[in-house]
mmCIF file of C-alpha atoms and ligand atoms in Angstrom:
data_model
loop_
_atom_site.group_PDB
_atom_site.id
_atom_site.type_symbol
_atom_site.label_atom_id
_atom_site.label_comp_id
_atom_site.label_asym_id
_atom_site.label_seq_id
_atom_site.Cartn_x
_atom_site.Cartn_y
_atom_site.Cartn_z
ATOM 1 C CA MET A 1 0.000 0.000 0.000
ATOM 2 C CA MET A 2 1.284 3.491 -0.877
ATOM 3 C CA GLU A 3 1.902 5.718 2.121
ATOM 4 C CA LYS A 4 -0.272 8.838 2.230
ATOM 5 C CA ARG A 5 1.797 11.898 1.328
ATOM 6 C CA ILE A 6 1.951 14.410 4.156
ATOM 7 C CA GLN A 7 0.591 17.711 2.840
ATOM 8 C CA ARG A 8 -0.337 19.688 5.914
ATOM 9 C CA ILE A 9 0.879 19.464 9.486
ATOM 10 C CA ALA A 10 0.183 21.444 12.631
ATOM 11 C CA VAL A 11 2.369 22.405 15.564
ATOM 12 C CA LEU A 12 1.444 23.419 19.103
ATOM 13 C CA THR A 13 3.178 24.190 22.392
ATOM 14 C CA SER A 14 1.549 23.060 25.624
ATOM 15 C CA GLY A 15 2.142 23.008 29.399
ATOM 16 C CA GLY A 16 4.711 25.270 31.072
ATOM 17 C CA ASP A 17 6.678 27.222 28.475
ATOM 18 C CA SER A 18 10.427 26.778 28.192
ATOM 19 C CA PRO A 19 13.180 28.746 26.442
ATOM 20 C CA GLY A 20 13.814 27.133 23.072
ATOM 21 C CA MET A 21 10.192 26.255 22.301
ATOM 22 C CA ASN A 22 10.222 28.980 19.642
ATOM 23 C CA ALA A 23 13.389 27.570 18.149
ATOM 24 C CA ALA A 24 11.647 24.192 17.886
ATOM 25 C CA VAL A 25 8.598 25.770 16.207
ATOM 26 C CA ARG A 26 10.913 27.516 13.752
ATOM 27 C CA ALA A 27 12.683 24.255 12.919
ATOM 28 C CA VAL A 28 9.383 22.421 12.410
ATOM 29 C CA VAL A 29 8.173 25.127 10.031
ATOM 30 C CA ARG A 30 11.431 25.380 8.094
ATOM 31 C CA THR A 31 11.812 21.609 7.623
ATOM 32 C CA ALA A 32 8.170 21.241 6.641
ATOM 33 C CA CYS A 33 8.353 24.116 4.137
ATOM 34 C CA ALA A 34 11.565 22.735 2.670
ATOM 35 C CA ASN A 35 9.624 19.540 1.965
ATOM 36 C CA GLY A 36 6.612 21.281 0.436
ATOM 37 C CA VAL A 37 4.427 20.702 3.514
ATOM 38 C CA GLU A 38 2.019 23.360 4.789
ATOM 39 C CA VAL A 39 2.078 24.243 8.506
ATOM 40 C CA LEU A 40 -0.638 25.482 10.821
ATOM 41 C CA GLY A 41 0.409 26.939 14.171
ATOM 42 C CA ILE A 42 -2.195 26.047 16.797
ATOM 43 C CA ASN A 43 -2.605 28.749 19.449
ATOM 44 C CA ARG A 44 -2.724 27.948 23.191
ATOM 45 C CA GLY A 45 -1.913 24.256 23.000
ATOM 46 C CA TYR A 46 -4.719 21.706 22.967
ATOM 47 C CA SER A 47 -7.317 24.315 23.813
ATOM 48 C CA GLY A 48 -6.584 25.954 20.432
ATOM 49 C CA LEU A 49 -7.037 22.589 18.762
ATOM 50 C CA ILE A 50 -10.374 22.047 20.488
ATOM 51 C CA ASN A 51 -11.520 25.582 19.642
ATOM 52 C CA ASN A 52 -10.098 25.791 16.104
ATOM 53 C CA ASP A 53 -7.731 28.630 16.977
ATOM 54 C CA PHE A 54 -4.827 28.564 14.533
ATOM 55 C CA ARG A 55 -2.794 30.525 12.004
ATOM 56 C CA LYS A 56 -0.822 29.590 8.909
ATOM 57 C CA LEU A 57 2.947 29.563 9.360
ATOM 58 C CA GLU A 58 5.422 30.002 6.551
ATOM 59 C CA ALA A 59 9.213 29.873 6.387
ATOM 60 C CA ARG A 60 9.341 33.679 6.707
ATOM 61 C CA SER A 61 6.819 33.883 9.532
ATOM 62 C CA VAL A 62 9.349 32.257 11.862
ATOM 63 C CA ASP A 63 12.159 34.711 11.124
ATOM 64 C CA GLY A 64 13.755 36.023 14.312
ATOM 65 C CA LEU A 65 12.231 33.324 16.517
ATOM 66 C CA LEU A 66 15.413 31.414 17.272
ATOM 67 C CA GLN A 67 16.549 33.783 20.008
ATOM 68 C CA CYS A 68 13.143 34.540 21.573
ATOM 69 C CA GLY A 69 12.149 33.092 24.938
ATOM 70 C CA GLY A 70 8.615 31.888 25.710
ATOM 71 C CA THR A 71 6.398 30.630 22.923
ATOM 72 C CA VAL A 72 4.810 32.719 20.164
ATOM 73 C CA LEU A 73 2.108 30.072 19.838
ATOM 74 C CA TYR A 74 1.095 30.722 23.462
ATOM 75 C CA THR A 75 0.585 27.792 25.776
ATOM 76 C CA ALA A 76 -2.010 26.438 28.170
ATOM 77 C CA ARG A 77 -2.729 23.545 30.477
ATOM 78 C CA CYS A 78 -5.985 22.290 28.964
ATOM 79 C CA ALA A 79 -8.322 20.458 31.359
ATOM 80 C CA GLU A 80 -10.702 19.593 28.496
ATOM 81 C CA MET A 81 -7.988 17.555 26.822
ATOM 82 C CA LEU A 82 -8.100 15.191 29.807
ATOM 83 C CA THR A 83 -11.669 14.218 28.895
ATOM 84 C CA LYS A 84 -12.756 11.770 26.186
ATOM 85 C CA GLU A 85 -15.039 14.443 24.675
ATOM 86 C CA GLY A 86 -12.223 17.003 24.491
ATOM 87 C CA GLN A 87 -9.880 14.489 22.877
ATOM 88 C CA GLN A 88 -12.511 13.523 20.317
ATOM 89 C CA ARG A 89 -13.188 17.175 19.472
ATOM 90 C CA ALA A 90 -9.486 17.811 18.996
ATOM 91 C CA ALA A 91 -9.153 14.738 16.748
ATOM 92 C CA ASP A 92 -12.254 15.713 14.735
ATOM 93 C CA ASN A 93 -10.881 19.222 14.219
ATOM 94 C CA CYS A 94 -7.569 17.790 12.986
ATOM 95 C CA LYS A 95 -9.464 15.767 10.407
ATOM 96 C CA TYR A 96 -11.669 18.725 9.477
ATOM 97 C CA LEU A 97 -8.603 20.938 8.962
ATOM 98 C CA GLY A 98 -6.887 18.279 6.851
ATOM 99 C CA ILE A 99 -4.003 17.907 9.326
ATOM 100 C CA ASP A 100 -1.957 14.853 8.334
ATOM 101 C CA GLY A 101 0.277 15.051 11.402
ATOM 102 C CA LEU A 102 0.544 17.035 14.613
ATOM 103 C CA ILE A 103 3.729 18.043 16.415
ATOM 104 C CA CYS A 104 3.236 18.619 20.134
ATOM 105 C CA ILE A 105 5.981 20.494 21.984
ATOM 106 C CA GLY A 106 5.943 20.223 25.782
ATOM 107 C CA GLY A 107 6.329 17.792 28.646
ATOM 108 C CA ASP A 108 4.698 14.700 30.043
ATOM 109 C CA GLY A 109 1.092 16.022 29.994
ATOM 110 C CA THR A 110 1.567 17.172 26.401
ATOM 111 C CA PHE A 111 2.665 13.684 25.375
ATOM 112 C CA ARG A 112 -0.335 12.066 27.070
ATOM 113 C CA GLY A 113 -2.543 14.332 24.964
ATOM 114 C CA ALA A 114 -0.576 13.364 21.858
ATOM 115 C CA LEU A 115 -0.988 9.673 22.633
ATOM 116 C CA ALA A 116 -4.752 10.087 23.046
ATOM 117 C CA LEU A 117 -4.938 11.792 19.644
ATOM 118 C CA ALA A 118 -2.719 9.175 18.008
ATOM 119 C CA ARG A 119 -5.127 6.507 19.290
ATOM 120 C CA LEU A 120 -7.941 8.437 17.594
ATOM 121 C CA GLY A 121 -6.084 8.277 14.279
ATOM 122 C CA VAL A 122 -4.117 11.575 14.267
ATOM 123 C CA PRO A 123 -0.391 10.925 13.705
ATOM 124 C CA CYS A 124 1.408 12.754 16.519
ATOM 125 C CA ILE A 125 5.058 13.411 17.284
ATOM 126 C CA GLY A 126 6.141 14.901 20.631
ATOM 127 C CA ILE A 127 9.132 17.155 21.206
ATOM 128 C CA PRO A 128 10.352 17.311 24.837
ATOM 129 C CA ALA A 129 10.495 20.898 26.094
ATOM 130 C CA THR A 130 10.420 21.623 29.802
ATOM 131 C CA ILE A 131 12.855 23.260 32.193
ATOM 132 C CA ASP A 132 12.358 20.262 34.525
ATOM 133 C CA ASN A 133 14.287 17.780 32.321
ATOM 134 C CA ASP A 134 11.997 15.105 33.767
ATOM 135 C CA ILE A 135 11.094 13.139 30.623
ATOM 136 C CA ALA A 136 12.446 9.631 31.044
ATOM 137 C CA CYS A 137 13.112 8.663 27.431
ATOM 138 C CA THR A 138 15.426 11.585 26.761
ATOM 139 C CA GLU A 139 18.565 12.766 28.469
ATOM 140 C CA TYR A 140 17.664 16.339 27.564
ATOM 141 C CA THR A 141 14.560 18.506 27.356
ATOM 142 C CA ILE A 142 14.575 21.890 25.601
ATOM 143 C CA GLY A 143 14.888 24.765 28.058
ATOM 144 C CA PHE A 144 16.833 22.984 30.781
ATOM 145 C CA ASP A 145 20.178 24.583 29.958
ATOM 146 C CA THR A 146 18.759 28.103 29.805
ATOM 147 C CA ALA A 147 16.854 27.661 33.071
ATOM 148 C CA THR A 148 19.951 26.248 34.764
ATOM 149 C CA ASN A 149 22.052 29.196 33.612
ATOM 150 C CA THR A 150 19.402 31.724 34.626
ATOM 151 C CA ALA A 151 19.139 30.225 38.110
ATOM 152 C CA VAL A 152 22.936 30.106 38.427
ATOM 153 C CA GLN A 153 23.207 33.796 37.514
ATOM 154 C CA CYS A 154 20.598 34.665 40.137
ATOM 155 C CA VAL A 155 22.326 32.634 42.848
ATOM 156 C CA ASP A 156 25.703 34.195 41.963
ATOM 157 C CA MET A 157 24.130 37.579 42.634
ATOM 158 C CA LEU A 158 22.633 36.360 45.889
ATOM 159 C CA ARG A 159 26.020 35.101 46.959
ATOM 160 C CA ASP A 160 27.493 38.615 46.813
ATOM 161 C CA THR A 161 25.058 39.951 49.358
ATOM 162 C CA MET A 162 25.137 36.790 51.494
ATOM 163 C CA ARG A 163 28.930 37.019 51.678
ATOM 164 C CA SER A 164 28.755 40.690 52.656
ATOM 165 C CA HIS A 165 26.280 40.008 55.470
ATOM 166 C CA GLU A 166 27.676 36.582 56.433
ATOM 167 C CA ARG A 167 24.284 35.011 55.951
ATOM 168 C CA ILE A 168 22.810 31.776 54.710
ATOM 169 C CA SER A 169 20.739 31.866 51.533
ATOM 170 C CA VAL A 170 18.124 29.157 51.056
ATOM 171 C CA VAL A 171 17.084 29.213 47.406
ATOM 172 C CA GLU A 172 14.132 27.351 45.919
ATOM 173 C CA VAL A 173 14.344 26.305 42.284
ATOM 174 C CA MET A 174 11.610 24.816 40.100
ATOM 175 C CA GLY A 175 11.487 21.259 38.797
ATOM 176 C CA ARG A 176 8.027 20.094 39.844
ATOM 177 C CA HIS A 177 8.508 16.581 41.345
ATOM 178 C CA ALA A 178 12.097 16.201 40.138
ATOM 179 C CA GLY A 179 15.451 17.467 41.374
ATOM 180 C CA HIS A 180 17.389 17.673 38.093
ATOM 181 C CA LEU A 181 17.333 21.462 37.933
ATOM 182 C CA ALA A 182 18.186 21.814 41.636
ATOM 183 C CA LEU A 183 21.080 19.357 41.405
ATOM 184 C CA ASN A 184 22.620 21.051 38.385
ATOM 185 C CA VAL A 185 22.160 24.544 39.780
ATOM 186 C CA GLY A 186 23.540 23.437 43.154
ATOM 187 C CA CYS A 187 26.578 21.928 41.505
ATOM 188 C CA ALA A 188 27.241 25.040 39.400
ATOM 189 C CA VAL A 189 26.995 27.451 42.343
ATOM 190 C CA GLY A 190 28.960 25.334 44.825
ATOM 191 C CA ALA A 191 26.038 24.906 47.222
ATOM 192 C CA ALA A 192 26.677 23.793 50.791
ATOM 193 C CA ALA A 193 23.676 21.449 50.476
ATOM 194 C CA ILE A 194 21.259 20.434 47.724
ATOM 195 C CA LEU A 195 17.861 19.115 48.789
ATOM 196 C CA VAL A 196 16.013 17.101 46.142
ATOM 197 C CA PRO A 197 12.842 14.982 46.236
ATOM 198 C CA GLU A 198 14.755 11.875 45.130
ATOM 199 C CA HIS A 199 16.822 11.822 48.369
ATOM 200 C CA GLU A 200 15.593 12.357 51.883
ATOM 201 C CA ALA A 201 18.410 14.307 53.517
ATOM 202 C CA HIS A 202 19.753 13.422 56.960
ATOM 203 C CA PHE A 203 19.218 17.007 57.930
ATOM 204 C CA GLN A 204 21.633 17.173 60.835
ATOM 205 C CA GLU A 205 24.474 15.495 59.008
ATOM 206 C CA ASP A 206 23.866 16.694 55.441
ATOM 207 C CA VAL A 207 22.968 20.299 56.173
ATOM 208 C CA ILE A 208 23.642 21.534 59.709
ATOM 209 C CA GLU A 209 26.979 19.784 60.271
ATOM 210 C CA LYS A 210 28.267 20.944 56.889
ATOM 211 C CA ILE A 211 27.532 24.545 57.803
ATOM 212 C CA ARG A 212 29.114 24.149 61.241
ATOM 213 C CA GLU A 213 32.228 22.615 59.731
ATOM 214 C CA GLY A 214 32.304 25.390 57.141
ATOM 215 C CA ARG A 215 32.263 28.002 59.895
ATOM 216 C CA ILE A 216 35.136 26.282 61.689
ATOM 217 C CA ASN A 217 37.004 26.586 58.382
ATOM 218 C CA ARG A 218 36.143 30.303 58.266
ATOM 219 C CA ARG A 219 33.327 30.071 55.761
ATOM 220 C CA HIS A 220 30.761 32.628 56.881
ATOM 221 C CA HIS A 221 28.136 32.488 54.168
ATOM 222 C CA HIS A 222 26.392 29.514 52.615
ATOM 223 C CA ILE A 223 24.017 28.670 49.803
ATOM 224 C CA ILE A 224 21.447 25.899 50.179
ATOM 225 C CA ILE A 225 19.486 24.875 47.093
ATOM 226 C CA VAL A 226 16.039 23.344 47.603
ATOM 227 C CA ALA A 227 14.020 21.732 44.811
ATOM 228 C CA GLU A 228 10.391 22.852 44.890
ATOM 229 C CA GLY A 229 9.326 19.197 45.159
ATOM 230 C CA TYR A 230 11.406 18.528 48.287
ATOM 231 C CA SER A 231 9.584 17.047 51.278
ATOM 232 C CA MET A 232 10.013 20.169 53.461
ATOM 233 C CA SER A 233 8.998 23.636 52.349
ATOM 234 C CA THR A 234 11.835 26.064 51.653
ATOM 235 C CA GLN A 235 10.699 28.236 54.556
ATOM 236 C CA GLU A 236 10.783 25.212 56.898
ATOM 237 C CA VAL A 237 14.311 24.433 55.734
ATOM 238 C CA ALA A 238 15.391 28.031 56.388
ATOM 239 C CA ASP A 239 13.722 28.168 59.822
ATOM 240 C CA ARG A 240 15.416 24.975 60.917
ATOM 241 C CA VAL A 241 18.807 26.052 59.574
ATOM 242 C CA GLU A 242 18.563 29.415 61.333
ATOM 243 C CA ALA A 243 17.417 27.838 64.595
ATOM 244 C CA GLU A 244 20.197 25.246 64.628
ATOM 245 C CA THR A 245 23.129 27.301 63.343
ATOM 246 C CA GLY A 246 22.201 30.680 64.823
ATOM 247 C CA MET A 247 23.101 32.279 61.480
ATOM 248 C CA ASP A 248 20.962 34.933 59.847
ATOM 249 C CA THR A 249 19.130 33.117 57.026
ATOM 250 C CA ARG A 250 17.130 34.382 54.049
ATOM 251 C CA VAL A 251 14.765 32.617 51.643
ATOM 252 C CA THR A 252 14.609 33.312 47.912
ATOM 253 C CA ILE A 253 12.109 31.592 45.646
ATOM 254 C CA LEU A 254 13.352 32.058 42.097
ATOM 255 C CA GLY A 255 9.960 31.198 40.590
ATOM 256 C CA HIS A 256 8.965 31.889 37.008
ATOM 257 C CA ILE A 257 12.031 33.975 36.242
ATOM 258 C CA GLN A 258 13.675 30.597 35.589
ATOM 259 C CA ARG A 259 11.384 29.959 32.636
ATOM 260 C CA GLY A 260 12.101 33.192 30.799
ATOM 261 C CA GLY A 261 14.917 34.624 28.740
ATOM 262 C CA SER A 262 16.598 34.064 25.434
ATOM 263 C CA PRO A 263 17.575 30.396 24.982
ATOM 264 C CA THR A 264 21.227 29.417 25.255
ATOM 265 C CA ALA A 265 23.051 28.177 22.163
ATOM 266 C CA ARG A 266 22.650 24.602 23.462
ATOM 267 C CA ASP A 267 18.872 24.986 23.671
ATOM 268 C CA ARG A 268 18.658 26.605 20.239
ATOM 269 C CA ILE A 269 20.722 23.857 18.639
ATOM 270 C CA ILE A 270 18.928 20.941 20.297
ATOM 271 C CA ALA A 271 15.521 22.516 19.567
ATOM 272 C CA THR A 272 16.516 22.859 15.921
ATOM 273 C CA ARG A 273 17.630 19.229 15.698
ATOM 274 C CA MET A 274 14.522 17.971 17.492
ATOM 275 C CA GLY A 275 12.141 20.072 15.377
ATOM 276 C CA ASP A 276 13.733 18.751 12.203
ATOM 277 C CA CYS A 277 13.631 15.173 13.509
ATOM 278 C CA ALA A 278 9.908 15.444 14.345
ATOM 279 C CA VAL A 279 8.955 16.530 10.819
ATOM 280 C CA THR A 280 11.211 13.864 9.314
ATOM 281 C CA ALA A 281 9.441 11.230 11.433
ATOM 282 C CA LEU A 282 6.054 12.334 10.055
ATOM 283 C CA LEU A 283 7.410 12.310 6.499
ATOM 284 C CA GLN A 284 8.622 8.760 7.103
ATOM 285 C CA GLY A 285 5.071 7.746 7.994
ATOM 286 C CA LYS A 286 5.579 7.492 11.760
ATOM 287 C CA GLU A 287 2.390 8.000 13.739
ATOM 288 C CA LYS A 288 3.109 8.110 17.464
ATOM 289 C CA CYS A 289 6.597 9.056 18.554
ATOM 290 C CA ILE A 290 8.538 11.196 20.950
ATOM 291 C CA VAL A 291 11.753 12.771 19.770
ATOM 292 C CA ALA A 292 14.527 12.072 22.269
ATOM 293 C CA MET A 293 18.209 12.621 22.794
ATOM 294 C CA GLN A 294 20.172 9.526 23.754
ATOM 295 C CA LYS A 295 23.954 9.586 24.061
ATOM 296 C CA GLY A 296 23.892 12.901 22.214
ATOM 297 C CA ILE A 297 21.962 11.522 19.250
ATOM 298 C CA VAL A 298 18.498 12.852 18.363
ATOM 299 C CA LEU A 299 16.101 10.061 17.405
ATOM 300 C CA ASP A 300 12.441 9.101 17.636
ATOM 301 C CA LEU A 301 10.930 6.522 19.998
ATOM 302 C CA ASP A 302 7.522 4.921 20.277
ATOM 303 C CA ILE A 303 5.427 7.177 22.506
ATOM 304 C CA GLU A 304 3.809 4.366 24.544
ATOM 305 C CA GLN A 305 7.131 2.773 25.376
ATOM 306 C CA ALA A 306 8.675 6.165 26.061
ATOM 307 C CA LEU A 307 5.962 7.103 28.547
ATOM 308 C CA GLU A 308 6.489 3.902 30.513
ATOM 309 C CA MET A 309 10.150 4.687 31.228
ATOM 310 C CA LYS A 310 11.213 6.048 34.622
ATOM 311 C CA LYS A 311 13.822 8.748 35.019
ATOM 312 C CA SER A 312 16.197 8.780 37.930
ATOM 313 C CA LEU A 313 18.420 11.545 39.187
ATOM 314 C CA ASP A 314 21.996 11.726 37.942
ATOM 315 C CA GLU A 315 23.314 9.749 40.921
ATOM 316 C CA ALA A 316 26.942 10.130 39.871
ATOM 317 C CA LEU A 317 26.612 13.912 39.960
ATOM 318 C CA TYR A 318 24.736 13.730 43.271
ATOM 319 C CA GLN A 319 27.596 11.729 44.799
ATOM 320 C CA VAL A 320 30.214 14.128 43.425
ATOM 321 C CA GLU A 321 28.260 16.938 45.062
ATOM 322 C CA GLN A 322 28.353 15.148 48.426
ATOM 323 C CA THR A 323 32.140 15.218 48.140
ATOM 324 C CA MET A 324 32.286 18.832 46.924
ATOM 325 C CA SER A 325 30.247 20.109 49.850
ATOM 326 C CA SER A 326 32.007 18.002 52.503
HETATM 327 O O1 LIG B 401 6.915 22.136 34.371
HETATM 328 C C1 LIG B 401 7.518 23.374 34.329
HETATM 329 C C2 LIG B 401 7.240 24.154 35.588
HETATM 330 O O2 LIG B 401 7.909 25.404 35.498
HETATM 331 C C3 LIG B 401 7.599 23.445 36.887
HETATM 332 O O3 LIG B 401 8.984 23.519 37.179
HETATM 333 C C4 LIG B 401 6.727 24.167 37.874
HETATM 334 O O4 LIG B 401 6.423 23.327 38.971
HETATM 335 C C5 LIG B 401 5.487 24.448 37.074
HETATM 336 O O5 LIG B 401 5.857 24.419 35.710
HETATM 337 C C6 LIG B 401 4.831 25.767 37.387
HETATM 338 O O6 LIG B 401 3.670 25.852 36.651
HETATM 339 P P1 LIG B 401 2.804 27.177 36.493
HETATM 340 O O7 LIG B 401 3.533 28.067 35.536
HETATM 341 O O8 LIG B 401 1.524 26.700 35.934
HETATM 342 O O9 LIG B 401 2.715 27.807 37.831
#
């Protein structure tokens, strides 16, 4: 049987935005156009698909996007897409609009939506983009490098004032239920302790004693990085540290600032490779994949298998950090 030629595809961004999403959209559009395929940009993720909110994208309409943070397609977390009715409406609209394939840029929730649509007959390819880097099938998700660098810059600035006042800074970084961002930021700023959901800290030994030892060695300011998904709140961590060390302690929650900004070169390059790979997968007749990076190579994997994988923390880096902060 002859494979159906792909004539029109659509692209959307969904879930929390991440720097580099625009670069991925640009790559999708450019690769599609280079292959004579029309592209529709769906606004506001799955809610745009359900409500027929889209625009035509051409090679020139993505000029200047590579370096822009956020997503020009807007994004949303769409509750309707979790329902059978919402999924069916989205699939019906894809058919109505003559969409031969859909590229969904986002994280785990985005891929679950893509899988639902693929099961309803809409070929879907996912591109991993989240600052959390918590997608199991891929060693890298678009936006992680930029978010790490942004958080590191912020903590470097905090360190100046902490050093001047001889204080402790307890800094909360994003990451949802995962500690990848916290671990990498903690490593890059030389944190005294890094608290992540994947490891329950022995508070006395892993945090308080390290600070006490540091003070004996004439270290009078400290940075503690806490992942937002850690078992204690950042304020609780700070209160306990202050009570047990007697040192003036301040809390900073970096928040959404971590999601903004122009993507780093690494994010732009990986987004470009992943966007190109996603369109290529559709052109090859693939119908339900996630683009992933494994050992530095960008490839596509079956979405169902990919979603079953479990991601663990980089234990080697975590152990190195135990040594660095000892
Ligand atoms: O998944 C990306 C992320 O930034 C998480 O790190 C964070 O927990 C969440 O999104 C915040 O979501 P919202 O922008 O909806 O508050």
